[in-house]
Short mmCIF file of C-alpha atoms in Angstrom, two decimals:
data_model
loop_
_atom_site.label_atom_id
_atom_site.label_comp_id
_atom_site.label_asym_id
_atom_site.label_seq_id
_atom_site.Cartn_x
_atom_site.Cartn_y
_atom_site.Cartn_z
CA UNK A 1 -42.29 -22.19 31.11
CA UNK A 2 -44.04 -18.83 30.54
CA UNK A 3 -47.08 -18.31 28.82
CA UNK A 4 -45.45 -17.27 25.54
CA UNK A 5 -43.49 -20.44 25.43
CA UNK A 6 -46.38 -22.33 26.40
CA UNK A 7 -48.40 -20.94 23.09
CA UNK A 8 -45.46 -21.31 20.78
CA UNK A 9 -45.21 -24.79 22.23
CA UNK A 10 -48.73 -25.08 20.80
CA UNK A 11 -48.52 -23.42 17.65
CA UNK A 12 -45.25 -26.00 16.48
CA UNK A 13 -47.20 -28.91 18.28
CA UNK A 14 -49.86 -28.08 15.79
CA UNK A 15 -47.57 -27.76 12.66
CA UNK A 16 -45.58 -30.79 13.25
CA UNK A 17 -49.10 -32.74 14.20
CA UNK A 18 -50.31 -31.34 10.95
CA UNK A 19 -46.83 -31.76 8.71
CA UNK A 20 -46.85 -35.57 10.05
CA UNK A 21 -50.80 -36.25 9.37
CA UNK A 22 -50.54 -35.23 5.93
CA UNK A 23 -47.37 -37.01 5.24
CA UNK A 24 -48.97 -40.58 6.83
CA UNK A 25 -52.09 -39.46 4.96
CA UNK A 26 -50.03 -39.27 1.62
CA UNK A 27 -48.34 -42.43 2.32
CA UNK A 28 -51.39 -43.81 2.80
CA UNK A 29 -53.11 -42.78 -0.86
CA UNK A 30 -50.22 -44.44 -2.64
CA UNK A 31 -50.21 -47.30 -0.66
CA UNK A 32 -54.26 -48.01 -0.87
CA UNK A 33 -56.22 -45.52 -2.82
CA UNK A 34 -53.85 -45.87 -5.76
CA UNK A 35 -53.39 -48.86 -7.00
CA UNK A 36 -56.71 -49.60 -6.55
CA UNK A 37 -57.27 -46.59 -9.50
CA UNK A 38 -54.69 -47.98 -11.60
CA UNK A 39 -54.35 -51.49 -10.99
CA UNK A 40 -50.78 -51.98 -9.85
CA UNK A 41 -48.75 -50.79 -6.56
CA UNK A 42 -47.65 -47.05 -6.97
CA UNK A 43 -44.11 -46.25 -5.14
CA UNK A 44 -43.32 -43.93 -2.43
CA UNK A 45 -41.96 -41.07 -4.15
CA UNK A 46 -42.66 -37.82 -2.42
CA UNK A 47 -43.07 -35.31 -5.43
CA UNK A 48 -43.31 -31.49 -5.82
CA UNK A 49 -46.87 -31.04 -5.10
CA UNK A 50 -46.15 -33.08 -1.61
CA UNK A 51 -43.63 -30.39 -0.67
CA UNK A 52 -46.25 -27.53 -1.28
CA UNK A 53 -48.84 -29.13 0.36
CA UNK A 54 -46.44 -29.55 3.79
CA UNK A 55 -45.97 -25.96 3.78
CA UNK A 56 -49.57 -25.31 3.07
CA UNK A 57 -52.31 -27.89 5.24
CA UNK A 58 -50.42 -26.94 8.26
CA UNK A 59 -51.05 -23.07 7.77
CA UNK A 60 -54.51 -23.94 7.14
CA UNK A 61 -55.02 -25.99 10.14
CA UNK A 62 -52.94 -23.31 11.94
CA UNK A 63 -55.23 -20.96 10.84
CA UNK A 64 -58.03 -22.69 11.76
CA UNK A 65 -57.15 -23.36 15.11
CA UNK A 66 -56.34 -19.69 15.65
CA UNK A 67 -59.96 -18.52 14.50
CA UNK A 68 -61.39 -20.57 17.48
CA UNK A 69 -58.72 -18.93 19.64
CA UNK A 70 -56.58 -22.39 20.41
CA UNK A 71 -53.50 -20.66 21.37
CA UNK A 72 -55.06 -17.86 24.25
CA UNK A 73 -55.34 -18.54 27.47
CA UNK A 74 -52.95 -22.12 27.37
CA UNK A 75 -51.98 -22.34 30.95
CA UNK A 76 -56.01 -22.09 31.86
CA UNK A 77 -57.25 -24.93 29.19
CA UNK A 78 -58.87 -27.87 30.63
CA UNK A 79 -58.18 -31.36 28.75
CA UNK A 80 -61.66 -32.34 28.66
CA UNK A 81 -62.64 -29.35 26.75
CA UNK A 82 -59.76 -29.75 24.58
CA UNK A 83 -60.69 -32.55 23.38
CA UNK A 84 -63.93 -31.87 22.55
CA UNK A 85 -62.46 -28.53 20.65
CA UNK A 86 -59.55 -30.91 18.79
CA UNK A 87 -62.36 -33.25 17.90
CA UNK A 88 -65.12 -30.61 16.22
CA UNK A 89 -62.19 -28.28 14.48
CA UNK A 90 -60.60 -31.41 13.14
CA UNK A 91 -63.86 -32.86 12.36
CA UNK A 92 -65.14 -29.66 10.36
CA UNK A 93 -61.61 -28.97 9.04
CA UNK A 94 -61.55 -32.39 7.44
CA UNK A 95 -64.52 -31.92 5.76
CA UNK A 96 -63.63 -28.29 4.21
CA UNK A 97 -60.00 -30.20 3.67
CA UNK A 98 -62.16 -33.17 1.62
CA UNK A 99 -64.12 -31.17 -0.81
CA UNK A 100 -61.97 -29.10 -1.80
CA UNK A 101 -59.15 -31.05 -2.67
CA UNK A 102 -59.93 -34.65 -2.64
CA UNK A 103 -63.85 -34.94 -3.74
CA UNK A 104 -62.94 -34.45 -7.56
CA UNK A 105 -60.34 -37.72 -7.52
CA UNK A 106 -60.65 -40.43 -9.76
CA UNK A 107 -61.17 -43.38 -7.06
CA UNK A 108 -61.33 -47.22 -7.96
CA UNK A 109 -64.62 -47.29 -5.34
CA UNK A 110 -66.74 -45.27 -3.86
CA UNK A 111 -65.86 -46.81 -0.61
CA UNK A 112 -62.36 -45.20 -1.00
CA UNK A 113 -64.16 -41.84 -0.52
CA UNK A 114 -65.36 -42.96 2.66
CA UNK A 115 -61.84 -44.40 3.88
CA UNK A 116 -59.65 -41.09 2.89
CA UNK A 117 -62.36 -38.92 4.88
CA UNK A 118 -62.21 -40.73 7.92
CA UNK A 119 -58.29 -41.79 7.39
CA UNK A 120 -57.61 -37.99 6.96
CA UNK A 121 -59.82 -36.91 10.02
CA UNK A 122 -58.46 -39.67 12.62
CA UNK A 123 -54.87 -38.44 11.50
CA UNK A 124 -55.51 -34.97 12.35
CA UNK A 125 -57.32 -35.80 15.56
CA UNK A 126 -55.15 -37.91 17.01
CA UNK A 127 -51.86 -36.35 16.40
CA UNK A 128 -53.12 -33.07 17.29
CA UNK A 129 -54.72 -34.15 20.37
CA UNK A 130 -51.57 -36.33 21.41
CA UNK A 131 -49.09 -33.11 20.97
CA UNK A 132 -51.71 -31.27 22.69
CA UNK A 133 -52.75 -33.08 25.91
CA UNK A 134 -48.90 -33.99 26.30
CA UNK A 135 -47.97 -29.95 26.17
CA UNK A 136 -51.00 -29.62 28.67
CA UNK A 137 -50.14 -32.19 31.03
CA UNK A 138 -46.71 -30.75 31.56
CA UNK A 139 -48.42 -27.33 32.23
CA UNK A 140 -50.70 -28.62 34.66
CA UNK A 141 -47.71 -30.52 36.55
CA UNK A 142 -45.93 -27.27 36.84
CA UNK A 143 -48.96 -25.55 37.92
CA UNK A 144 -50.10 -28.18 40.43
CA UNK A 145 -46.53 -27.91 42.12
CA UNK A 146 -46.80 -23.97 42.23
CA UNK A 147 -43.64 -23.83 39.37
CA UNK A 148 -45.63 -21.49 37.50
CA UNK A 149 -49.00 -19.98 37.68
CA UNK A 150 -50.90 -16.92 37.45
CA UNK A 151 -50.11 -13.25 39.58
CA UNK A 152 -52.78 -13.20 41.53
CA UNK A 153 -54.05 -10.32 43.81
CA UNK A 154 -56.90 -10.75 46.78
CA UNK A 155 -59.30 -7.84 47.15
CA UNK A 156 -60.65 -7.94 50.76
CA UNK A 157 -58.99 -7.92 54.12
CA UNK A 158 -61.50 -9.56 56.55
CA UNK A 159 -61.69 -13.26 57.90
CA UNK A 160 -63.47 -14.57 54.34
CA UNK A 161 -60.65 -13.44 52.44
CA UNK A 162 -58.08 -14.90 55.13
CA UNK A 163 -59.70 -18.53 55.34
CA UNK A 164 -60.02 -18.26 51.32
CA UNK A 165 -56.10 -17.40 51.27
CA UNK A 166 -55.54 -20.07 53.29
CA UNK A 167 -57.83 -22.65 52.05
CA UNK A 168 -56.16 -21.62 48.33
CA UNK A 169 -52.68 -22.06 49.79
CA UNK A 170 -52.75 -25.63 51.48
CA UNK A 171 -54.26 -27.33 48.70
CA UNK A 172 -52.37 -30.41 47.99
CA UNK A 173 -52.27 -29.51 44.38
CA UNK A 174 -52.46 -25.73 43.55
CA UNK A 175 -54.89 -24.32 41.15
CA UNK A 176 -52.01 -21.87 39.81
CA UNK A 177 -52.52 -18.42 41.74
CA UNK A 178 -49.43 -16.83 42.77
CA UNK A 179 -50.78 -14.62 45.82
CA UNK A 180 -48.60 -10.87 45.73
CA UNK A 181 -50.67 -9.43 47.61
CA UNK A 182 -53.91 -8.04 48.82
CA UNK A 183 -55.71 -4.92 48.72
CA UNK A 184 -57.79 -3.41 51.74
CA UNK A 185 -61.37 -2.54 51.19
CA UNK A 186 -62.19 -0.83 54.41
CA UNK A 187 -58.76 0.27 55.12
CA UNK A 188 -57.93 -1.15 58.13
CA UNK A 189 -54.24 -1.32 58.82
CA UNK A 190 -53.93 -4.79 60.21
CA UNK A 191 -55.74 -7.71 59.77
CA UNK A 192 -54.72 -11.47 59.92
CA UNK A 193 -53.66 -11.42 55.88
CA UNK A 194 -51.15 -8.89 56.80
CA UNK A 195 -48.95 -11.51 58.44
CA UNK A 196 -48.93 -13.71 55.11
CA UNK A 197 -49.05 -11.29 52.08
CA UNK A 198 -47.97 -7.49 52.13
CA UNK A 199 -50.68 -5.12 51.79
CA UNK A 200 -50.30 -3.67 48.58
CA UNK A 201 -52.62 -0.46 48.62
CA UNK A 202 -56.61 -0.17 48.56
CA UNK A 203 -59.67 -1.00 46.41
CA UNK A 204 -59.90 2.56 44.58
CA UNK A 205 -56.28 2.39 43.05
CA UNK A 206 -56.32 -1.30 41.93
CA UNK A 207 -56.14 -0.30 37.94
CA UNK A 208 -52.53 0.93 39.49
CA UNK A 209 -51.78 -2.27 41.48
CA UNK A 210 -52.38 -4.58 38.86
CA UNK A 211 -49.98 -2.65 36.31
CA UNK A 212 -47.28 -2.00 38.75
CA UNK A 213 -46.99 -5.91 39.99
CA UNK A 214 -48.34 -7.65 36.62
CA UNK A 215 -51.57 -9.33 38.26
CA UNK A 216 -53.32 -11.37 36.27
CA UNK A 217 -55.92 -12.46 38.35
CA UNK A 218 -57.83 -10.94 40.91
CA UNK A 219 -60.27 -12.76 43.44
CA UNK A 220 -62.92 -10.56 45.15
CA UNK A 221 -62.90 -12.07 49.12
CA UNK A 222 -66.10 -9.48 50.20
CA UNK A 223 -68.15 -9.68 53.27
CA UNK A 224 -72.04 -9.43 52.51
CA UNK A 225 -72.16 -5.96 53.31
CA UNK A 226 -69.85 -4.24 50.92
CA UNK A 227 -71.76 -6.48 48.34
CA UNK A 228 -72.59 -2.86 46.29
CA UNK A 229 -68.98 -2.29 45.94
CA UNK A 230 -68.26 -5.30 43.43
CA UNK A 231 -70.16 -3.36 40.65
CA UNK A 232 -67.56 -0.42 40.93
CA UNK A 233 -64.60 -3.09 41.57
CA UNK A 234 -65.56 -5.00 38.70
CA UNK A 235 -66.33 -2.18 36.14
CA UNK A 236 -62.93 -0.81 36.84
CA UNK A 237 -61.42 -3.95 36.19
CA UNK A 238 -63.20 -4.12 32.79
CA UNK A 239 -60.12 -2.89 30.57
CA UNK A 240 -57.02 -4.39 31.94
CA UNK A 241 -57.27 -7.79 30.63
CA UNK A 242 -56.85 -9.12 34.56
CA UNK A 243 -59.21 -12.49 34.97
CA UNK A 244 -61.65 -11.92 38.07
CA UNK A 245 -63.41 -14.25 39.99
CA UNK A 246 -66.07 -13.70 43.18
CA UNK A 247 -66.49 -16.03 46.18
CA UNK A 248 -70.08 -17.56 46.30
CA UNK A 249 -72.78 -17.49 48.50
CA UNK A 250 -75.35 -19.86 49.04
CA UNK A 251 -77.76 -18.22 46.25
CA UNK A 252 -74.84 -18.05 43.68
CA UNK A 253 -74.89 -21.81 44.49
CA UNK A 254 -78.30 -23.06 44.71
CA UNK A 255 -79.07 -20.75 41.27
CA UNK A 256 -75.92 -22.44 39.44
CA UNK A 257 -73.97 -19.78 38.96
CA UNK A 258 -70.81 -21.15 39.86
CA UNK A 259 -69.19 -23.13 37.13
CA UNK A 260 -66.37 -25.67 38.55
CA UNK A 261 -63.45 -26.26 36.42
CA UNK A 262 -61.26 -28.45 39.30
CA UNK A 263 -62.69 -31.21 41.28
CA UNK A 264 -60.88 -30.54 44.15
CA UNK A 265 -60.89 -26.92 43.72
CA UNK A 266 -62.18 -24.15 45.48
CA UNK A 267 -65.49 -22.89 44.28
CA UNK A 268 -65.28 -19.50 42.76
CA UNK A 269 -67.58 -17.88 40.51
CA UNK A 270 -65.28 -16.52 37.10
CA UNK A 271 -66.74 -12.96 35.86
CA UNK A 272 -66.12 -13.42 31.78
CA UNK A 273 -65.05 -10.32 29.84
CA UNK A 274 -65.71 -11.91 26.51
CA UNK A 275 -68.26 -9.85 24.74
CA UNK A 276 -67.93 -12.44 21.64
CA UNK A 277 -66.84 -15.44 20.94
CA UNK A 278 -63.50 -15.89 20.03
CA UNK A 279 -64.22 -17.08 16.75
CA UNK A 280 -66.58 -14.53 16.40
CA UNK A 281 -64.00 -11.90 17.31
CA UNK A 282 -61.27 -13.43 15.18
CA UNK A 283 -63.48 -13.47 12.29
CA UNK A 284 -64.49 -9.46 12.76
CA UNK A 285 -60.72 -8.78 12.28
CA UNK A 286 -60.20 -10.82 9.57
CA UNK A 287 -62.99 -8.99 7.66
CA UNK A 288 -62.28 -5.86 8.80
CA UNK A 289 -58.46 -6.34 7.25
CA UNK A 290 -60.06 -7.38 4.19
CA UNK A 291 -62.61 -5.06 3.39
CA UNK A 292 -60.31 -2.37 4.34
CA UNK A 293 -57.56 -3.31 1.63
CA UNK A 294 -60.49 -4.04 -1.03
CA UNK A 295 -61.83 -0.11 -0.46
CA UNK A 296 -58.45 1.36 -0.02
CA UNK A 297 -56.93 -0.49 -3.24
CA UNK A 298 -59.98 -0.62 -5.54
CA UNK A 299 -61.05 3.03 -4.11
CA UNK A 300 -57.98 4.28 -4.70
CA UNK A 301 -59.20 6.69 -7.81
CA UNK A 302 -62.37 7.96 -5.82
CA UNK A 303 -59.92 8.94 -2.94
CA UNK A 304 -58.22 10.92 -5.52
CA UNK A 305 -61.05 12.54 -6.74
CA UNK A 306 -62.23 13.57 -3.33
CA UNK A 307 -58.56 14.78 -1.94
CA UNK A 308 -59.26 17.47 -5.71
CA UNK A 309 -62.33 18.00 -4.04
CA UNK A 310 -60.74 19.62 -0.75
CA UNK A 311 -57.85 21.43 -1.66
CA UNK A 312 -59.25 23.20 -4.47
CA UNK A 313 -62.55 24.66 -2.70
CA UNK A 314 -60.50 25.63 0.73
CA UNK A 315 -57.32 26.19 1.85
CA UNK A 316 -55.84 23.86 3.87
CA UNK A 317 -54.32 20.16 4.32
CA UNK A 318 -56.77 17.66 2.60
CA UNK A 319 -56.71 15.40 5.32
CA UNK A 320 -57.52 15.98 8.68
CA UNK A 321 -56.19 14.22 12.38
CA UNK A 322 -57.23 14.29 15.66
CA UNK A 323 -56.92 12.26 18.84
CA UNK A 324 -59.41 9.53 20.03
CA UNK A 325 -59.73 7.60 22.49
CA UNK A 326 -59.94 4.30 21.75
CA UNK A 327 -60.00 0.20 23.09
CA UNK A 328 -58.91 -0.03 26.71
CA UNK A 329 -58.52 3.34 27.04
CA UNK A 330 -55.88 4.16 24.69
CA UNK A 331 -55.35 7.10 22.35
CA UNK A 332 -54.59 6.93 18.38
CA UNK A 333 -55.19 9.26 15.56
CA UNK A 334 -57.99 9.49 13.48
CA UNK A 335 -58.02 10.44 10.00
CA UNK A 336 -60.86 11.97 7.78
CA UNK A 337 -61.03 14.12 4.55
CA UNK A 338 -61.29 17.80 6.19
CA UNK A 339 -64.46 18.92 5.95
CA UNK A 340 -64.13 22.39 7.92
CA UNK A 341 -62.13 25.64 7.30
CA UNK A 342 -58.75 25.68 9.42
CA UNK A 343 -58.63 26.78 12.50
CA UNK A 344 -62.30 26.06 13.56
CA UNK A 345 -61.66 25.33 16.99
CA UNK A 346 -59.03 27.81 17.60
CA UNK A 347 -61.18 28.85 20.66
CA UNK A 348 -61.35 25.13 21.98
CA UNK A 349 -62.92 21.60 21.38
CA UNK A 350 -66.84 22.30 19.53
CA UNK A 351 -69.05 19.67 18.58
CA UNK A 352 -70.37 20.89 15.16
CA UNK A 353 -74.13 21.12 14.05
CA UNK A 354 -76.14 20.98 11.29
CA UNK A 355 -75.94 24.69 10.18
CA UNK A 356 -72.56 24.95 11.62
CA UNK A 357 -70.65 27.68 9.54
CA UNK A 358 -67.25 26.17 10.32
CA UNK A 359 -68.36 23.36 7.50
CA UNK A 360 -66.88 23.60 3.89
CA UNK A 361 -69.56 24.10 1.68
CA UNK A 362 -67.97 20.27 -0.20
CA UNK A 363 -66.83 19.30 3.89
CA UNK A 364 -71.27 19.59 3.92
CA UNK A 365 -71.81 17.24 0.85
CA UNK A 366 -68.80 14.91 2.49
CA UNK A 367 -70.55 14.83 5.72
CA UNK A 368 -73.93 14.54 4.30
CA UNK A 369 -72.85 11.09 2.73
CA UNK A 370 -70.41 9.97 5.50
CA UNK A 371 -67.92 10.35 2.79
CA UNK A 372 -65.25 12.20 4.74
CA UNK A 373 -64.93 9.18 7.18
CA UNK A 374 -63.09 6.86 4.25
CA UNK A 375 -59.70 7.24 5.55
CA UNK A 376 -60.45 5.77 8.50
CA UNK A 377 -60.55 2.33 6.76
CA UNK A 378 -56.63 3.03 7.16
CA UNK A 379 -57.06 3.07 10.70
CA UNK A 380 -58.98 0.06 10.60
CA UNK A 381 -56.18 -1.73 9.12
CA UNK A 382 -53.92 -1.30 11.21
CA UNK A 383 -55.84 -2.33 14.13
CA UNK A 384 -57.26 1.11 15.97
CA UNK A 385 -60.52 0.64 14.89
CA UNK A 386 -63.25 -1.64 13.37
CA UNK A 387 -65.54 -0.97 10.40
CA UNK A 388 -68.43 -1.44 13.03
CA UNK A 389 -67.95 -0.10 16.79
CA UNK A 390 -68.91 2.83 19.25
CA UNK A 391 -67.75 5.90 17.60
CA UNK A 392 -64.60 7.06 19.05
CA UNK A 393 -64.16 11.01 20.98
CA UNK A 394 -62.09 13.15 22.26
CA UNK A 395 -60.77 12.80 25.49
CA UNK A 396 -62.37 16.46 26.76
CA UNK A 397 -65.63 15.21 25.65
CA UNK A 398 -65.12 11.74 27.55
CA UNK A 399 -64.43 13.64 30.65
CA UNK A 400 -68.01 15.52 30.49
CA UNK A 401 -69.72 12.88 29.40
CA UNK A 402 -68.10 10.85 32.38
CA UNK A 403 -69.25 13.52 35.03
CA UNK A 404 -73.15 12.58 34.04
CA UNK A 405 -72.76 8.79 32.51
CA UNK A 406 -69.87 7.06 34.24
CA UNK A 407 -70.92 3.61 32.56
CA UNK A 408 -69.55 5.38 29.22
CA UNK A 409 -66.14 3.12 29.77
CA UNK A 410 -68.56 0.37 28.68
CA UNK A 411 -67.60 1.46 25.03
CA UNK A 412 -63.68 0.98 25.39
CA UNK A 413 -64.27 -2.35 26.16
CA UNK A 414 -64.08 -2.88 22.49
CA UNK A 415 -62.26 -1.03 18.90
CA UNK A 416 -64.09 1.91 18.15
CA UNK A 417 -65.83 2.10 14.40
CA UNK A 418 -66.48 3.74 11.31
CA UNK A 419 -69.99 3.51 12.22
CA UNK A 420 -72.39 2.05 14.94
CA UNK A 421 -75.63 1.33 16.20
CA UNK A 422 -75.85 4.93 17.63
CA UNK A 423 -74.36 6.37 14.20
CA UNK A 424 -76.96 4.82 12.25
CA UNK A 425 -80.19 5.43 14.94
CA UNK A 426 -79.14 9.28 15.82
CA UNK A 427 -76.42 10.54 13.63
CA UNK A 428 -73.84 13.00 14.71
CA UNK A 429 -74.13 14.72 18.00
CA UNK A 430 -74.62 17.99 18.35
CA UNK A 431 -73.82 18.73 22.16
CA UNK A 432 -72.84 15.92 25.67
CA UNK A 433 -76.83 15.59 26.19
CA UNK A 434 -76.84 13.85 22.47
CA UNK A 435 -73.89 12.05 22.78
CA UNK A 436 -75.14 10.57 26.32
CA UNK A 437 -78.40 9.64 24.23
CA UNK A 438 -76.34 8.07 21.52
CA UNK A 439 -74.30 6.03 23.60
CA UNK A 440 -77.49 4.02 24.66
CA UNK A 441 -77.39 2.54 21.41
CA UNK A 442 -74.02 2.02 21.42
CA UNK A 443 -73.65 0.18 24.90
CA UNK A 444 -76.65 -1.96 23.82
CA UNK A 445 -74.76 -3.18 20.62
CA UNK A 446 -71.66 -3.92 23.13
CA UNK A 447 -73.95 -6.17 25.37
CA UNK A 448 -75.32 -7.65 21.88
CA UNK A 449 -72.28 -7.37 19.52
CA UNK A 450 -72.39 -10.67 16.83
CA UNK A 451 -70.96 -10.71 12.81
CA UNK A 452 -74.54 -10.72 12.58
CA UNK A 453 -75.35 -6.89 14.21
CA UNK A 454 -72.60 -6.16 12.31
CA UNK A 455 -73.63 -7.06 9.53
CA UNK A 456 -77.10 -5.26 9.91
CA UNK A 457 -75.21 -2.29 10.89
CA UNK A 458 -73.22 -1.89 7.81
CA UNK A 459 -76.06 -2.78 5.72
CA UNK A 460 -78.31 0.56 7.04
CA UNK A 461 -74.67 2.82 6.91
CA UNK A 462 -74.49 1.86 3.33
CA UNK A 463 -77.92 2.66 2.69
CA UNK A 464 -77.77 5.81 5.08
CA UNK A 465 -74.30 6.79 2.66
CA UNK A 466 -77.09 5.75 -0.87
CA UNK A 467 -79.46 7.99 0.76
CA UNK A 468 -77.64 11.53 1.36
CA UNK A 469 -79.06 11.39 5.20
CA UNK A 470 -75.83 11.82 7.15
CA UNK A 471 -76.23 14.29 9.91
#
């Protein structure tokens, strides 16, 4: 079993769990709701509006479930947690499910209300949490017997990260790391690992490493002394997806930063990259997908107007595409309404400014109320940026901005945006200096990033658009 299998295992778990509640909750209505409405026994007949319901209450449990991010991460789950997760979603799910379709019924008591809530919700729960905990115990049988598990990679060569290898490997039950290897940090050719796991390179190319042998996880085994290397380690781990986790010392242990997830485990403290919540997260796509078919459909006639707007005041395509860089590091074209003459960097990448004579004198008006940046809601739907992130650039200007702010990786941790916190607090950048500046605003909305900054963020862009003071 594979983690694909293992969430597709979930996802039908959760359909058939759902299917089955519905169909025992139906049964249930006829057999006591009913006939206490009408005042004789109703028959099991399972009509049209029972078949359209089976297709539909699983998709919106499904759906459910997948906001809160059920179906990531399955081999790493704990059962506790899940069913504390099974119990809220179903709990809050029920109650959604309740007024909307069965508050309005005609009931014979008010008690009945009462009895179909908690009739519904039990169903749910149970079922759910049965398929569930069954999928997960299987997983964590194969893991404990080292059947399957997680590519894991140990950074550190000395005698901490040999007694930690060791200590990992003759556990009764394993924990799930699959040890491939182990990367040197002071480059020593032998040390006592070597005789147990093939070296497989050094600390400054792991981003390499990890793609060339699929590592998942990576455990930092460092002495004391090369403590002021984990910051580098760790921030070039950032983008590759790769869990990491730090051995302790006594501080990390007497402050309570090390969170244990197996009793009999090995302490290890787990470095999260989640910036947001899953739901959180989930939820920012799901709006971004909608708001960007609402403006492209229903602004369909203004994009028209516009597209007149360039071609017949210069010559030249209407539209306009470039290269960005964007999440994790990887490029995609953006798209805007041109606002300059062609050929305006035929002597290299320019920032533009605000008398710049390469600008249209419409490209100026465009600018001036962020206009020229509506095609990029295309790019927000399909999925290379967000209505609300750091502002994507050019991989020449990355590359000086890199020689004097390294941290500027920071901002591919997430989907660029249409606009951001730095868009809306400096405007367009006129030179590196500027665009250093404006990525302080945009690394603190990173570290801060909620639906609710978002939310604020697109409320000061649309009044920013209202007010004509794009820059």
């Amino acid at each position: 079993m594979n983690k694909r299998i293992a969430g597709i295992l979930y996802f039908i778990g959760d359909y058939i769990a759902s299917a089955l509640a519905w169909t025992l909750f139906y049964i249930y209505r006829l057999e006591f709701v009913e006939p206490l409405k009408y005042g004789y026994k109703i028959p099991i007949s399972f009509d049209k509006n029972y078949y359209l319901a089976i297709i539909i209450i699983p998709l919106y449990w499904i759906i459910i479930f997948w906001i809160f991010g059920s179906y990531k991460n399955i081999f790493q789950k704990s059962r506790v947690k899940e069913l504390g997760l099974v119990f809220t979603l179903c709990f809050v799910g029920s109650v959604l499910l309740f007024f909307i379709l069965l508050l309005d019924d005609v009931v014979g008591s008010y008690n009945a209300y009462r009895y179909t809530f908690i009739v519904l919700f039990l169903l749910q729960f149970f079922l759910t949490l049965s398929i569930r905990l069954t999928i997960l115990t299987r997983i964590k049988k194969l893991m404990k017997n080292r059947v399957i598990g997680f590519n894991t990679l140990l950074v550190g060569n000395n005698q901490k990260a040999f007694d930690l290898y060791s200590e990992l490997e003759n556990e009764k039950y394993s924990q799930g790391y699959l040890f491939k290897g182990f990367v040197s940090i002071n480059h020593e050719s032998y040390t006592a690992l070597s005789d147990h796991l093939p070296k497989l390179g050094v600390y400054e190319n792991l981003r390499e490493i990890i793609r060339q042998n699929a590592i998942e996880e990576v455990i930092l085994a460092i002495e004391t002394s090369e403590h002021h290397k984990i910051n580098g380690i760790v921030s070039a781990l950032e983008d590759t997806g790769v869990g990491i986790k730090i051995i302790p010392d006594m501080y990390d242990l007497v402050t309570g930063t090390v969170k244990m997830n197996y009793i009999f485990g090995t302490a290890l403290i787990e470095i999260s990259h989640e910036i947001m919540p899953v739901w959180q997260k989930n939820l920012k796509r799901i709006f971004d997908i909608t708001a960007s078919v609402f403006i492209l459909v229903l602004g369909s006639p203004f994009y028209l107007i516009l597209m007149l707007l360039v071609k017949l005041t210069s010559k030249g395509p209407v539209f306009y595409s470039q290269e960005r860089i964007g999440h994790n590091g990887m490029p995609f074209n953006i798209f805007k309404f041109r606002t300059m003459y062609v050929d305006s960097e035929k002597n290299g990448p320019q920032l533009s400014s605000k008398e710049d004579p390469r600008i249209t004198p419409v490209g100026r008006y465009l600018r001036m109320y962020r206009l020229d940046e509506f095609p990029q809601f295309w790019n927000v739907l399909i999925g290379d940026m967000s209505l609300v992130g750091p502002r994507p650039e050019r991989q020449y200007f990355i590359d000086r901005i890199m020689e004097k702010a390294p941290h500027y990786t920071h901002l591919l941790r997430v989907r660029p945006g249409i606009t951001s916190w730095g868009q809306i607090k400096f405007g367009y950048a006129e030179n590196v200096p500027q665009m250093i500046e404006r990525m302080k605003f945009d690394i603190l909305y990173v570290e801060n990033m909620s639906l609710a900054m978002d939310l604020k963020i697109l409320f000061y862009t649309v009044l920013i658009m209202l007010q004509g003071r794009g820059k």
